Amino acid sequence: NAGVTQTPKFQVLKTGQSMTLQCAQDMNHEYMSWYRQDPGMGLRLIHYSVGAGITDQGEVPNGYNVSRSTTEDFPLRLLSAAPSQTSVYFCASSFLRTSGGHNEQFFGPGTRLTVL
Amino acid sequence: AQKITQTQPGMFVQEKEAVTLDCTYDTSDPSYGLFWYKQPSSGEMIFLIYQGSYDQQNATEGRYSLNFQKARKSANLVISASQLGDSAMYFCAMREVDTGFQKLVFGTGTRLLVSP
């Protein structure tokens, strides 16, 4: 049981390049999400998904695309990288409980992205 | 308005002493969940403790307890008998019913340093 995995761990891009951050989970979680972490700002939600084929925007979606073709995978695409996207990116997953309850999110190890 | 406020950027505590990390939240929903996560210097996010808005008792998990004061909208984390390994960033987060419990909103975190 690998939990939530993310690749790559580190990435350096030039302004204007595109790339995909990979995220996979093996816990059969319906809910998956992407966050970015910047100094002094905590974690901010980029996009999330409540199941295959269903995605929605979070707090800071501009410049990012997502898709969810399977339960296990939730890739994050940077369309045209900008220095403002330099950050640490976390993928997380959980069971979906619409009535609340103890449904903590499990986080991947993070991807440290630098855009020059 | 900030949904989650952590007013202590940094806290210091001596080993074996107790420490309280503050968290206040803002919601008009009657049903919500509050979470605390730990982020050590290695970067991973580790779930510590959960408190549901309808829970009658304050949550406890080993040395961690949550001082939940619903009327004051505060959910402070208490770490008893601090250890050197408790040195880390600590994040408070909330999930609300109006987002279908689908979005986790984080505070900006508190950095705890435990000294020998």
mmCIF file with all atom_site columns, C-alpha atoms in Angstrom:
data_model
loop_
_atom_site.group_PDB
_atom_site.id
_atom_site.type_symbol
_atom_site.label_atom_id
_atom_site.label_alt_id
_atom_site.label_comp_id
_atom_site.label_asym_id
_atom_site.label_entity_id
_atom_site.label_seq_id
_atom_site.pdbx_PDB_ins_code
_atom_site.Cartn_x
_atom_site.Cartn_y
_atom_site.Cartn_z
_atom_site.occupancy
_atom_site.B_iso_or_equiv
_atom_site.pdbx_formal_charge
_atom_site.auth_seq_id
_atom_site.auth_comp_id
_atom_site.auth_asym_id
_atom_site.auth_atom_id
_atom_site.pdbx_PDB_model_num
ATOM 1   C CA . ASN A 1 1   ? 0.000   0.000  0.000   1.00 0.00 ? 1   ASN A CA 1
ATOM 2   C CA . ALA A 1 2   ? 1.972   3.012  -1.289  1.00 0.00 ? 2   ALA A CA 1
ATOM 3   C CA . GLY A 1 3   ? -0.594  5.648  -0.231  1.00 0.00 ? 3   GLY A CA 1
ATOM 4   C CA . VAL A 1 4   ? -0.320  8.853  -2.276  1.00 0.00 ? 4   VAL A CA 1
ATOM 5   C CA . THR A 1 5   ? 2.643   9.085  -4.633  1.00 0.00 ? 5   THR A CA 1
ATOM 6   C CA . GLN A 1 6   ? 3.854   12.105 -6.546  1.00 0.00 ? 6   GLN A CA 1
ATOM 7   C CA . THR A 1 7   ? 6.410   12.494 -9.303  1.00 0.00 ? 7   THR A CA 1
ATOM 8   C CA . PRO A 1 8   ? 8.756   14.177 -9.817  1.00 0.00 ? 8   PRO A CA 1
ATOM 9   C CA . LYS A 1 9   ? 10.116  15.238 -6.418  1.00 0.00 ? 9   LYS A CA 1
ATOM 10  C CA . PHE A 1 10  ? 11.944  18.224 -7.889  1.00 0.00 ? 10  PHE A CA 1
ATOM 11  C CA . GLN A 1 11  ? 11.573  20.082 -11.170 1.00 0.00 ? 11  GLN A CA 1
ATOM 12  C CA . VAL A 1 12  ? 13.092  23.182 -12.724 1.00 0.00 ? 12  VAL A CA 1
ATOM 13  C CA . LEU A 1 13  ? 11.306  24.791 -15.659 1.00 0.00 ? 13  LEU A CA 1
ATOM 14  C CA . LYS A 1 14  ? 11.885  27.805 -17.829 1.00 0.00 ? 14  LYS A CA 1
ATOM 15  C CA . THR A 1 15  ? 9.183   30.403 -18.219 1.00 0.00 ? 15  THR A CA 1
ATOM 16  C CA . GLY A 1 16  ? 6.686   29.285 -20.853 1.00 0.00 ? 16  GLY A CA 1
ATOM 17  C CA . GLN A 1 17  ? 7.402   25.573 -20.620 1.00 0.00 ? 17  GLN A CA 1
ATOM 18  C CA . SER A 1 18  ? 4.629   23.142 -19.848 1.00 0.00 ? 18  SER A CA 1
ATOM 19  C CA . MET A 1 19  ? 4.719   20.054 -17.697 1.00 0.00 ? 19  MET A CA 1
ATOM 20  C CA . THR A 1 20  ? 2.555   17.584 -15.813 1.00 0.00 ? 20  THR A CA 1
ATOM 21  C CA . LEU A 1 21  ? 2.868   16.736 -12.152 1.00 0.00 ? 21  LEU A CA 1
ATOM 22  C CA . GLN A 1 22  ? 1.766   13.181 -11.532 1.00 0.00 ? 22  GLN A CA 1
ATOM 23  C CA . CYS A 1 23  ? -0.296  11.990 -8.572  1.00 0.00 ? 23  CYS A CA 1
ATOM 24  C CA . ALA A 1 24  ? -1.573  8.507  -7.847  1.00 0.00 ? 24  ALA A CA 1
ATOM 25  C CA . GLN A 1 25  ? -3.258  6.837  -4.880  1.00 0.00 ? 25  GLN A CA 1
ATOM 26  C CA . ASP A 1 26  ? -4.005  3.193  -4.165  1.00 0.00 ? 26  ASP A CA 1
ATOM 27  C CA . MET A 1 27  ? -6.542  3.612  -1.372  1.00 0.00 ? 27  MET A CA 1
ATOM 28  C CA . ASN A 1 28  ? -9.636  3.757  -3.612  1.00 0.00 ? 28  ASN A CA 1
ATOM 29  C CA . HIS A 1 29  ? -10.345 7.298  -2.472  1.00 0.00 ? 29  HIS A CA 1
ATOM 30  C CA . GLU A 1 30  ? -13.026 9.182  -4.344  1.00 0.00 ? 30  GLU A CA 1
ATOM 31  C CA . TYR A 1 31  ? -11.690 12.620 -3.469  1.00 0.00 ? 31  TYR A CA 1
ATOM 32  C CA . MET A 1 32  ? -8.378  13.931 -4.773  1.00 0.00 ? 32  MET A CA 1
ATOM 33  C CA . SER A 1 33  ? -6.971  17.432 -4.672  1.00 0.00 ? 33  SER A CA 1
ATOM 34  C CA . TRP A 1 34  ? -3.956  19.575 -5.490  1.00 0.00 ? 34  TRP A CA 1
ATOM 35  C CA . TYR A 1 35  ? -2.535  22.270 -3.225  1.00 0.00 ? 35  TYR A CA 1
ATOM 36  C CA . ARG A 1 36  ? 0.325   24.681 -3.522  1.00 0.00 ? 36  ARG A CA 1
ATOM 37  C CA . GLN A 1 37  ? 2.325   25.769 -0.503  1.00 0.00 ? 37  GLN A CA 1
ATOM 38  C CA . ASP A 1 38  ? 4.035   29.125 -0.454  1.00 0.00 ? 38  ASP A CA 1
ATOM 39  C CA . PRO A 1 39  ? 5.930   30.680 2.475   1.00 0.00 ? 39  PRO A CA 1
ATOM 40  C CA . GLY A 1 40  ? 3.606   32.422 4.910   1.00 0.00 ? 40  GLY A CA 1
ATOM 41  C CA . MET A 1 41  ? 0.459   31.391 3.044   1.00 0.00 ? 41  MET A CA 1
ATOM 42  C CA . GLY A 1 42  ? -0.246  27.861 4.160   1.00 0.00 ? 42  GLY A CA 1
ATOM 43  C CA . LEU A 1 43  ? -1.690  25.434 1.631   1.00 0.00 ? 43  LEU A CA 1
ATOM 44  C CA . ARG A 1 44  ? -4.063  26.725 -1.014  1.00 0.00 ? 44  ARG A CA 1
ATOM 45  C CA . LEU A 1 45  ? -6.393  24.537 -3.023  1.00 0.00 ? 45  LEU A CA 1
ATOM 46  C CA . ILE A 1 46  ? -5.804  24.554 -6.790  1.00 0.00 ? 46  ILE A CA 1
ATOM 47  C CA . HIS A 1 47  ? -8.233  21.947 -8.143  1.00 0.00 ? 47  HIS A CA 1
ATOM 48  C CA . TYR A 1 48  ? -10.081 18.985 -6.753  1.00 0.00 ? 48  TYR A CA 1
ATOM 49  C CA . SER A 1 49  ? -12.063 15.974 -7.927  1.00 0.00 ? 49  SER A CA 1
ATOM 50  C CA . VAL A 1 50  ? -14.812 13.918 -6.306  1.00 0.00 ? 50  VAL A CA 1
ATOM 51  C CA . GLY A 1 51  ? -14.545 11.027 -8.745  1.00 0.00 ? 51  GLY A CA 1
ATOM 52  C CA . ALA A 1 52  ? -13.480 9.953  -12.209 1.00 0.00 ? 52  ALA A CA 1
ATOM 53  C CA . GLY A 1 53  ? -14.634 12.467 -14.783 1.00 0.00 ? 53  GLY A CA 1
ATOM 54  C CA . ILE A 1 54  ? -15.507 15.151 -12.207 1.00 0.00 ? 54  ILE A CA 1
ATOM 55  C CA . THR A 1 55  ? -13.225 18.070 -11.400 1.00 0.00 ? 55  THR A CA 1
ATOM 56  C CA . ASP A 1 56  ? -13.717 21.547 -9.972  1.00 0.00 ? 56  ASP A CA 1
ATOM 57  C CA . GLN A 1 57  ? -11.701 24.640 -9.238  1.00 0.00 ? 57  GLN A CA 1
ATOM 58  C CA . GLY A 1 58  ? -10.298 25.583 -5.884  1.00 0.00 ? 58  GLY A CA 1
ATOM 59  C CA . GLU A 1 59  ? -8.986  28.880 -4.617  1.00 0.00 ? 59  GLU A CA 1
ATOM 60  C CA . VAL A 1 60  ? -6.092  29.394 -7.071  1.00 0.00 ? 60  VAL A CA 1
ATOM 61  C CA . PRO A 1 61  ? -6.865  27.522 -10.342 1.00 0.00 ? 61  PRO A CA 1
ATOM 62  C CA . ASN A 1 62  ? -5.442  29.947 -12.917 1.00 0.00 ? 62  ASN A CA 1
ATOM 63  C CA . GLY A 1 63  ? -2.607  28.513 -14.987 1.00 0.00 ? 63  GLY A CA 1
ATOM 64  C CA . TYR A 1 64  ? -3.393  24.915 -14.071 1.00 0.00 ? 64  TYR A CA 1
ATOM 65  C CA . ASN A 1 65  ? -5.459  22.148 -15.647 1.00 0.00 ? 65  ASN A CA 1
ATOM 66  C CA . VAL A 1 66  ? -6.551  18.821 -14.254 1.00 0.00 ? 66  VAL A CA 1
ATOM 67  C CA . SER A 1 67  ? -8.370  15.735 -15.442 1.00 0.00 ? 67  SER A CA 1
ATOM 68  C CA . ARG A 1 68  ? -9.486  12.554 -13.694 1.00 0.00 ? 68  ARG A CA 1
ATOM 69  C CA . SER A 1 69  ? -9.847  9.623  -16.044 1.00 0.00 ? 69  SER A CA 1
ATOM 70  C CA . THR A 1 70  ? -9.390  6.972  -13.340 1.00 0.00 ? 70  THR A CA 1
ATOM 71  C CA . THR A 1 71  ? -9.996  6.762  -9.611  1.00 0.00 ? 71  THR A CA 1
ATOM 72  C CA . GLU A 1 72  ? -6.279  6.335  -8.987  1.00 0.00 ? 72  GLU A CA 1
ATOM 73  C CA . ASP A 1 73  ? -4.700  9.176  -10.963 1.00 0.00 ? 73  ASP A CA 1
ATOM 74  C CA . PHE A 1 74  ? -5.060  12.956 -10.812 1.00 0.00 ? 74  PHE A CA 1
ATOM 75  C CA . PRO A 1 75  ? -2.400  14.765 -12.870 1.00 0.00 ? 75  PRO A CA 1
ATOM 76  C CA . LEU A 1 76  ? -1.857  18.525 -12.645 1.00 0.00 ? 76  LEU A CA 1
ATOM 77  C CA . ARG A 1 77  ? -0.816  20.326 -15.817 1.00 0.00 ? 77  ARG A CA 1
ATOM 78  C CA . LEU A 1 78  ? 1.000   23.617 -15.962 1.00 0.00 ? 78  LEU A CA 1
ATOM 79  C CA . LEU A 1 79  ? 0.138   25.068 -19.344 1.00 0.00 ? 79  LEU A CA 1
ATOM 80  C CA . SER A 1 80  ? 2.761   27.818 -19.625 1.00 0.00 ? 80  SER A CA 1
ATOM 81  C CA . ALA A 1 81  ? 4.921   28.019 -16.520 1.00 0.00 ? 81  ALA A CA 1
ATOM 82  C CA . ALA A 1 82  ? 5.495   31.379 -14.857 1.00 0.00 ? 82  ALA A CA 1
ATOM 83  C CA . PRO A 1 83  ? 7.868   32.336 -12.020 1.00 0.00 ? 83  PRO A CA 1
ATOM 84  C CA . SER A 1 84  ? 4.776   32.925 -9.837  1.00 0.00 ? 84  SER A CA 1
ATOM 85  C CA . GLN A 1 85  ? 4.163   29.182 -10.004 1.00 0.00 ? 85  GLN A CA 1
ATOM 86  C CA . THR A 1 86  ? 7.371   28.441 -8.148  1.00 0.00 ? 86  THR A CA 1
ATOM 87  C CA . SER A 1 87  ? 6.061   26.545 -5.149  1.00 0.00 ? 87  SER A CA 1
ATOM 88  C CA . VAL A 1 88  ? 5.758   23.192 -3.435  1.00 0.00 ? 88  VAL A CA 1
ATOM 89  C CA . TYR A 1 89  ? 2.841   21.192 -4.782  1.00 0.00 ? 89  TYR A CA 1
ATOM 90  C CA . PHE A 1 90  ? 0.976   18.603 -2.744  1.00 0.00 ? 90  PHE A CA 1
ATOM 91  C CA . CYS A 1 91  ? -1.530  16.063 -3.918  1.00 0.00 ? 91  CYS A CA 1
ATOM 92  C CA . ALA A 1 92  ? -3.984  14.674 -1.365  1.00 0.00 ? 92  ALA A CA 1
ATOM 93  C CA . SER A 1 93  ? -6.795  12.151 -1.304  1.00 0.00 ? 93  SER A CA 1
ATOM 94  C CA . SER A 1 94  ? -9.574  10.998 1.008   1.00 0.00 ? 94  SER A CA 1
ATOM 95  C CA . PHE A 1 95  ? -12.851 9.166  1.116   1.00 0.00 ? 95  PHE A CA 1
ATOM 96  C CA . LEU A 1 96  ? -15.802 11.342 0.275   1.00 0.00 ? 96  LEU A CA 1
ATOM 97  C CA . ARG A 1 97  ? -18.270 11.784 3.106   1.00 0.00 ? 97  ARG A CA 1
ATOM 98  C CA . THR A 1 98  ? -20.922 14.333 2.313   1.00 0.00 ? 98  THR A CA 1
ATOM 99  C CA . SER A 1 99  ? -22.190 14.200 5.866   1.00 0.00 ? 99  SER A CA 1
ATOM 100 C CA . GLY A 1 100 ? -18.887 15.118 7.382   1.00 0.00 ? 100 GLY A CA 1
ATOM 101 C CA . GLY A 1 101 ? -17.096 12.872 9.769   1.00 0.00 ? 101 GLY A CA 1
ATOM 102 C CA . HIS A 1 102 ? -13.549 11.825 10.228  1.00 0.00 ? 102 HIS A CA 1
ATOM 103 C CA . ASN A 1 103 ? -12.241 11.873 6.679   1.00 0.00 ? 103 ASN A CA 1
ATOM 104 C CA . GLU A 1 104 ? -8.745  13.248 6.863   1.00 0.00 ? 104 GLU A CA 1
ATOM 105 C CA . GLN A 1 105 ? -6.827  13.811 3.683   1.00 0.00 ? 105 GLN A CA 1
ATOM 106 C CA . PHE A 1 106 ? -3.707  11.776 3.024   1.00 0.00 ? 106 PHE A CA 1
ATOM 107 C CA . PHE A 1 107 ? -0.939  13.769 1.422   1.00 0.00 ? 107 PHE A CA 1
ATOM 108 C CA . GLY A 1 108 ? 1.761   12.861 -1.042  1.00 0.00 ? 108 GLY A CA 1
ATOM 109 C CA . PRO A 1 109 ? 5.395   13.809 -0.373  1.00 0.00 ? 109 PRO A CA 1
ATOM 110 C CA . GLY A 1 110 ? 5.205   16.955 -2.506  1.00 0.00 ? 110 GLY A CA 1
ATOM 111 C CA . THR A 1 111 ? 6.889   18.272 -5.653  1.00 0.00 ? 111 THR A CA 1
ATOM 112 C CA . ARG A 1 112 ? 9.212   21.253 -5.386  1.00 0.00 ? 112 ARG A CA 1
ATOM 113 C CA . LEU A 1 113 ? 8.882   23.273 -8.590  1.00 0.00 ? 113 LEU A CA 1
ATOM 114 C CA . THR A 1 114 ? 11.097  26.172 -9.601  1.00 0.00 ? 114 THR A CA 1
ATOM 115 C CA . VAL A 1 115 ? 10.264  28.296 -12.633 1.00 0.00 ? 115 VAL A CA 1
ATOM 116 C CA . LEU A 1 116 ? 13.116  30.454 -13.908 1.00 0.00 ? 116 LEU A CA 1
ATOM 117 C CA . ALA B 2 1   ? -12.358 37.095 5.790   1.00 0.00 ? 1   ALA B CA 1
ATOM 118 C CA . GLN B 2 2   ? -9.922  34.400 6.756   1.00 0.00 ? 2   GLN B CA 1
ATOM 119 C CA . LYS B 2 3   ? -11.606 31.087 7.315   1.00 0.00 ? 3   LYS B CA 1
ATOM 120 C CA . ILE B 2 4   ? -8.798  29.784 9.516   1.00 0.00 ? 4   ILE B CA 1
ATOM 121 C CA . THR B 2 5   ? -6.566  32.066 11.562  1.00 0.00 ? 5   THR B CA 1
ATOM 122 C CA . GLN B 2 6   ? -3.381  31.009 13.270  1.00 0.00 ? 6   GLN B CA 1
ATOM 123 C CA . THR B 2 7   ? -1.988  34.074 14.986  1.00 0.00 ? 7   THR B CA 1
ATOM 124 C CA . GLN B 2 8   ? 1.275   32.584 16.265  1.00 0.00 ? 8   GLN B CA 1
ATOM 125 C CA . PRO B 2 9   ? 3.908   32.491 13.510  1.00 0.00 ? 9   PRO B CA 1
ATOM 126 C CA . GLY B 2 10  ? 6.339   30.828 15.902  1.00 0.00 ? 10  GLY B CA 1
ATOM 127 C CA . MET B 2 11  ? 6.296   29.212 19.315  1.00 0.00 ? 11  MET B CA 1
ATOM 128 C CA . PHE B 2 12  ? 9.067   28.000 21.595  1.00 0.00 ? 12  PHE B CA 1
ATOM 129 C CA . VAL B 2 13  ? 8.735   25.361 24.272  1.00 0.00 ? 13  VAL B CA 1
ATOM 130 C CA . GLN B 2 14  ? 11.134  23.385 26.412  1.00 0.00 ? 14  GLN B CA 1
ATOM 131 C CA . GLU B 2 15  ? 11.231  19.642 26.202  1.00 0.00 ? 15  GLU B CA 1
ATOM 132 C CA . LYS B 2 16  ? 8.688   17.887 28.450  1.00 0.00 ? 16  LYS B CA 1
ATOM 133 C CA . GLU B 2 17  ? 6.532   20.999 28.799  1.00 0.00 ? 17  GLU B CA 1
ATOM 134 C CA . ALA B 2 18  ? 3.055   21.420 27.338  1.00 0.00 ? 18  ALA B CA 1
ATOM 135 C CA . VAL B 2 19  ? 2.315   23.904 24.560  1.00 0.00 ? 19  VAL B CA 1
ATOM 136 C CA . THR B 2 20  ? -0.887  25.278 23.053  1.00 0.00 ? 20  THR B CA 1
ATOM 137 C CA . LEU B 2 21  ? -1.117  26.268 19.405  1.00 0.00 ? 21  LEU B CA 1
ATOM 138 C CA . ASP B 2 22  ? -3.996  28.604 18.641  1.00 0.00 ? 22  ASP B CA 1
ATOM 139 C CA . CYS B 2 23  ? -6.540  28.268 15.867  1.00 0.00 ? 23  CYS B CA 1
ATOM 140 C CA . THR B 2 24  ? -9.719  30.250 15.304  1.00 0.00 ? 24  THR B CA 1
ATOM 141 C CA . TYR B 2 25  ? -12.137 29.646 12.483  1.00 0.00 ? 25  TYR B CA 1
ATOM 142 C CA . ASP B 2 26  ? -14.964 31.409 10.730  1.00 0.00 ? 26  ASP B CA 1
ATOM 143 C CA . THR B 2 27  ? -18.022 29.596 9.478   1.00 0.00 ? 27  THR B CA 1
ATOM 144 C CA . SER B 2 28  ? -21.778 29.949 9.542   1.00 0.00 ? 28  SER B CA 1
ATOM 145 C CA . ASP B 2 29  ? -22.337 26.262 8.894   1.00 0.00 ? 29  ASP B CA 1
ATOM 146 C CA . PRO B 2 30  ? -23.579 24.169 11.796  1.00 0.00 ? 30  PRO B CA 1
ATOM 147 C CA . SER B 2 31  ? -21.697 21.140 10.505  1.00 0.00 ? 31  SER B CA 1
ATOM 148 C CA . TYR B 2 32  ? -17.956 21.245 9.934   1.00 0.00 ? 32  TYR B CA 1
ATOM 149 C CA . GLY B 2 33  ? -14.775 19.398 10.724  1.00 0.00 ? 33  GLY B CA 1
ATOM 150 C CA . LEU B 2 34  ? -11.509 20.716 12.105  1.00 0.00 ? 34  LEU B CA 1
ATOM 151 C CA . PHE B 2 35  ? -8.123  19.104 11.481  1.00 0.00 ? 35  PHE B CA 1
ATOM 152 C CA . TRP B 2 36  ? -4.570  19.586 12.641  1.00 0.00 ? 36  TRP B CA 1
ATOM 153 C CA . TYR B 2 37  ? -1.613  18.555 10.508  1.00 0.00 ? 37  TYR B CA 1
ATOM 154 C CA . LYS B 2 38  ? 2.094   18.482 11.303  1.00 0.00 ? 38  LYS B CA 1
ATOM 155 C CA . GLN B 2 39  ? 4.743   19.264 8.714   1.00 0.00 ? 39  GLN B CA 1
ATOM 156 C CA . PRO B 2 40  ? 8.295   18.383 9.813   1.00 0.00 ? 40  PRO B CA 1
ATOM 157 C CA . SER B 2 41  ? 11.324  19.775 8.040   1.00 0.00 ? 41  SER B CA 1
ATOM 158 C CA . SER B 2 42  ? 11.243  16.789 5.677   1.00 0.00 ? 42  SER B CA 1
ATOM 159 C CA . GLY B 2 43  ? 8.106   18.310 4.170   1.00 0.00 ? 43  GLY B CA 1
ATOM 160 C CA . GLU B 2 44  ? 5.408   15.661 4.437   1.00 0.00 ? 44  GLU B CA 1
ATOM 161 C CA . MET B 2 45  ? 1.992   16.472 5.876   1.00 0.00 ? 45  MET B CA 1
ATOM 162 C CA . ILE B 2 46  ? 1.017   14.266 8.795   1.00 0.00 ? 46  ILE B CA 1
ATOM 163 C CA . PHE B 2 47  ? -2.547  14.147 10.122  1.00 0.00 ? 47  PHE B CA 1
ATOM 164 C CA . LEU B 2 48  ? -2.699  14.568 13.905  1.00 0.00 ? 48  LEU B CA 1
ATOM 165 C CA . ILE B 2 49  ? -6.233  15.005 15.160  1.00 0.00 ? 49  ILE B CA 1
ATOM 166 C CA . TYR B 2 50  ? -9.820  15.671 14.105  1.00 0.00 ? 50  TYR B CA 1
ATOM 167 C CA . GLN B 2 51  ? -12.764 17.411 15.801  1.00 0.00 ? 51  GLN B CA 1
ATOM 168 C CA . GLY B 2 52  ? -16.282 17.379 14.420  1.00 0.00 ? 52  GLY B CA 1
ATOM 169 C CA . SER B 2 53  ? -18.588 20.282 15.178  1.00 0.00 ? 53  SER B CA 1
ATOM 170 C CA . TYR B 2 54  ? -21.146 17.963 16.757  1.00 0.00 ? 54  TYR B CA 1
ATOM 171 C CA . ASP B 2 55  ? -18.667 15.974 18.807  1.00 0.00 ? 55  ASP B CA 1
ATOM 172 C CA . GLN B 2 56  ? -19.574 16.198 22.468  1.00 0.00 ? 56  GLN B CA 1
ATOM 173 C CA . GLN B 2 57  ? -16.076 15.695 23.772  1.00 0.00 ? 57  GLN B CA 1
ATOM 174 C CA . ASN B 2 58  ? -12.759 17.264 22.901  1.00 0.00 ? 58  ASN B CA 1
ATOM 175 C CA . ALA B 2 59  ? -10.680 15.031 20.671  1.00 0.00 ? 59  ALA B CA 1
ATOM 176 C CA . THR B 2 60  ? -7.548  13.370 21.997  1.00 0.00 ? 60  THR B CA 1
ATOM 177 C CA . GLU B 2 61  ? -4.848  11.322 20.273  1.00 0.00 ? 61  GLU B CA 1
ATOM 178 C CA . GLY B 2 62  ? -1.998  10.312 22.503  1.00 0.00 ? 62  GLY B CA 1
ATOM 179 C CA . ARG B 2 63  ? -0.097  13.460 23.504  1.00 0.00 ? 63  ARG B CA 1
ATOM 180 C CA . TYR B 2 64  ? -2.313  15.616 21.284  1.00 0.00 ? 64  TYR B CA 1
ATOM 181 C CA . SER B 2 65  ? -5.602  17.060 22.424  1.00 0.00 ? 65  SER B CA 1
ATOM 182 C CA . LEU B 2 66  ? -7.889  19.628 20.934  1.00 0.00 ? 66  LEU B CA 1
ATOM 183 C CA . ASN B 2 67  ? -9.325  22.362 23.107  1.00 0.00 ? 67  ASN B CA 1
ATOM 184 C CA . PHE B 2 68  ? -12.565 22.931 21.205  1.00 0.00 ? 68  PHE B CA 1
ATOM 185 C CA . GLN B 2 69  ? -14.568 25.987 22.226  1.00 0.00 ? 69  GLN B CA 1
ATOM 186 C CA . LYS B 2 70  ? -17.444 26.154 19.792  1.00 0.00 ? 70  LYS B CA 1
ATOM 187 C CA . ALA B 2 71  ? -18.950 29.438 20.970  1.00 0.00 ? 71  ALA B CA 1
ATOM 188 C CA . ARG B 2 72  ? -15.578 31.157 20.613  1.00 0.00 ? 72  ARG B CA 1
ATOM 189 C CA . LYS B 2 73  ? -14.896 29.330 17.326  1.00 0.00 ? 73  LYS B CA 1
ATOM 190 C CA . SER B 2 74  ? -11.532 28.156 18.499  1.00 0.00 ? 74  SER B CA 1
ATOM 191 C CA . ALA B 2 75  ? -9.845  24.786 18.132  1.00 0.00 ? 75  ALA B CA 1
ATOM 192 C CA . ASN B 2 76  ? -6.486  24.993 19.858  1.00 0.00 ? 76  ASN B CA 1
ATOM 193 C CA . LEU B 2 77  ? -4.037  22.112 19.690  1.00 0.00 ? 77  LEU B CA 1
ATOM 194 C CA . VAL B 2 78  ? -2.436  21.117 22.977  1.00 0.00 ? 78  VAL B CA 1
ATOM 195 C CA . ILE B 2 79  ? 0.744   19.049 22.893  1.00 0.00 ? 79  ILE B CA 1
ATOM 196 C CA . SER B 2 80  ? 1.631   17.594 26.256  1.00 0.00 ? 80  SER B CA 1
ATOM 197 C CA . ALA B 2 81  ? 5.139   16.568 27.292  1.00 0.00 ? 81  ALA B CA 1
ATOM 198 C CA . SER B 2 82  ? 6.828   18.090 24.234  1.00 0.00 ? 82  SER B CA 1
ATOM 199 C CA . GLN B 2 83  ? 9.569   16.130 22.533  1.00 0.00 ? 83  GLN B CA 1
ATOM 200 C CA . LEU B 2 84  ? 12.389  17.304 20.285  1.00 0.00 ? 84  LEU B CA 1
ATOM 201 C CA . GLY B 2 85  ? 10.663  15.529 17.392  1.00 0.00 ? 85  GLY B CA 1
ATOM 202 C CA . ASP B 2 86  ? 7.654   17.820 17.801  1.00 0.00 ? 86  ASP B CA 1
ATOM 203 C CA . SER B 2 87  ? 9.637   20.659 16.236  1.00 0.00 ? 87  SER B CA 1
ATOM 204 C CA . ALA B 2 88  ? 7.722   21.315 13.009  1.00 0.00 ? 88  ALA B CA 1
ATOM 205 C CA . MET B 2 89  ? 5.122   23.479 11.307  1.00 0.00 ? 89  MET B CA 1
ATOM 206 C CA . TYR B 2 90  ? 1.570   22.892 12.490  1.00 0.00 ? 90  TYR B CA 1
ATOM 207 C CA . PHE B 2 91  ? -1.464  23.660 10.357  1.00 0.00 ? 91  PHE B CA 1
ATOM 208 C CA . CYS B 2 92  ? -5.079  23.979 11.386  1.00 0.00 ? 92  CYS B CA 1
ATOM 209 C CA . ALA B 2 93  ? -7.666  23.252 8.674   1.00 0.00 ? 93  ALA B CA 1
ATOM 210 C CA . MET B 2 94  ? -11.430 23.103 8.236   1.00 0.00 ? 94  MET B CA 1
ATOM 211 C CA . ARG B 2 95  ? -13.945 21.325 6.047   1.00 0.00 ? 95  ARG B CA 1
ATOM 212 C CA . GLU B 2 96  ? -17.469 22.795 5.818   1.00 0.00 ? 96  GLU B CA 1
ATOM 213 C CA . VAL B 2 97  ? -20.835 21.356 4.873   1.00 0.00 ? 97  VAL B CA 1
ATOM 214 C CA . ASP B 2 98  ? -21.528 24.155 2.359   1.00 0.00 ? 98  ASP B CA 1
ATOM 215 C CA . THR B 2 99  ? -18.766 22.778 0.154   1.00 0.00 ? 99  THR B CA 1
ATOM 216 C CA . GLY B 2 100 ? -20.048 19.241 0.617   1.00 0.00 ? 100 GLY B CA 1
ATOM 217 C CA . PHE B 2 101 ? -17.095 18.679 2.928   1.00 0.00 ? 101 PHE B CA 1
ATOM 218 C CA . GLN B 2 102 ? -15.035 18.661 -0.214  1.00 0.00 ? 102 GLN B CA 1
ATOM 219 C CA . LYS B 2 103 ? -12.682 21.559 0.377   1.00 0.00 ? 103 LYS B CA 1
ATOM 220 C CA . LEU B 2 104 ? -10.083 21.691 3.112   1.00 0.00 ? 104 LEU B CA 1
ATOM 221 C CA . VAL B 2 105 ? -9.086  25.254 4.009   1.00 0.00 ? 105 VAL B CA 1
ATOM 222 C CA . PHE B 2 106 ? -5.783  25.739 5.814   1.00 0.00 ? 106 PHE B CA 1
ATOM 223 C CA . GLY B 2 107 ? -4.404  28.371 8.120   1.00 0.00 ? 107 GLY B CA 1
ATOM 224 C CA . THR B 2 108 ? -0.958  29.855 7.600   1.00 0.00 ? 108 THR B CA 1
ATOM 225 C CA . GLY B 2 109 ? 0.627   27.638 10.200  1.00 0.00 ? 109 GLY B CA 1
ATOM 226 C CA . THR B 2 110 ? 2.656   27.919 13.399  1.00 0.00 ? 110 THR B CA 1
ATOM 227 C CA . ARG B 2 111 ? 6.292   26.906 13.590  1.00 0.00 ? 111 ARG B CA 1
ATOM 228 C CA . LEU B 2 112 ? 7.035   25.113 16.858  1.00 0.00 ? 112 LEU B CA 1
ATOM 229 C CA . LEU B 2 113 ? 10.561  24.776 18.155  1.00 0.00 ? 113 LEU B CA 1
ATOM 230 C CA . VAL B 2 114 ? 11.217  22.441 21.048  1.00 0.00 ? 114 VAL B CA 1
ATOM 231 C CA . SER B 2 115 ? 14.457  23.072 22.911  1.00 0.00 ? 115 SER B CA 1
ATOM 232 C CA . PRO B 2 116 ? 16.324  20.596 25.134  1.00 0.00 ? 116 PRO B CA 1
#
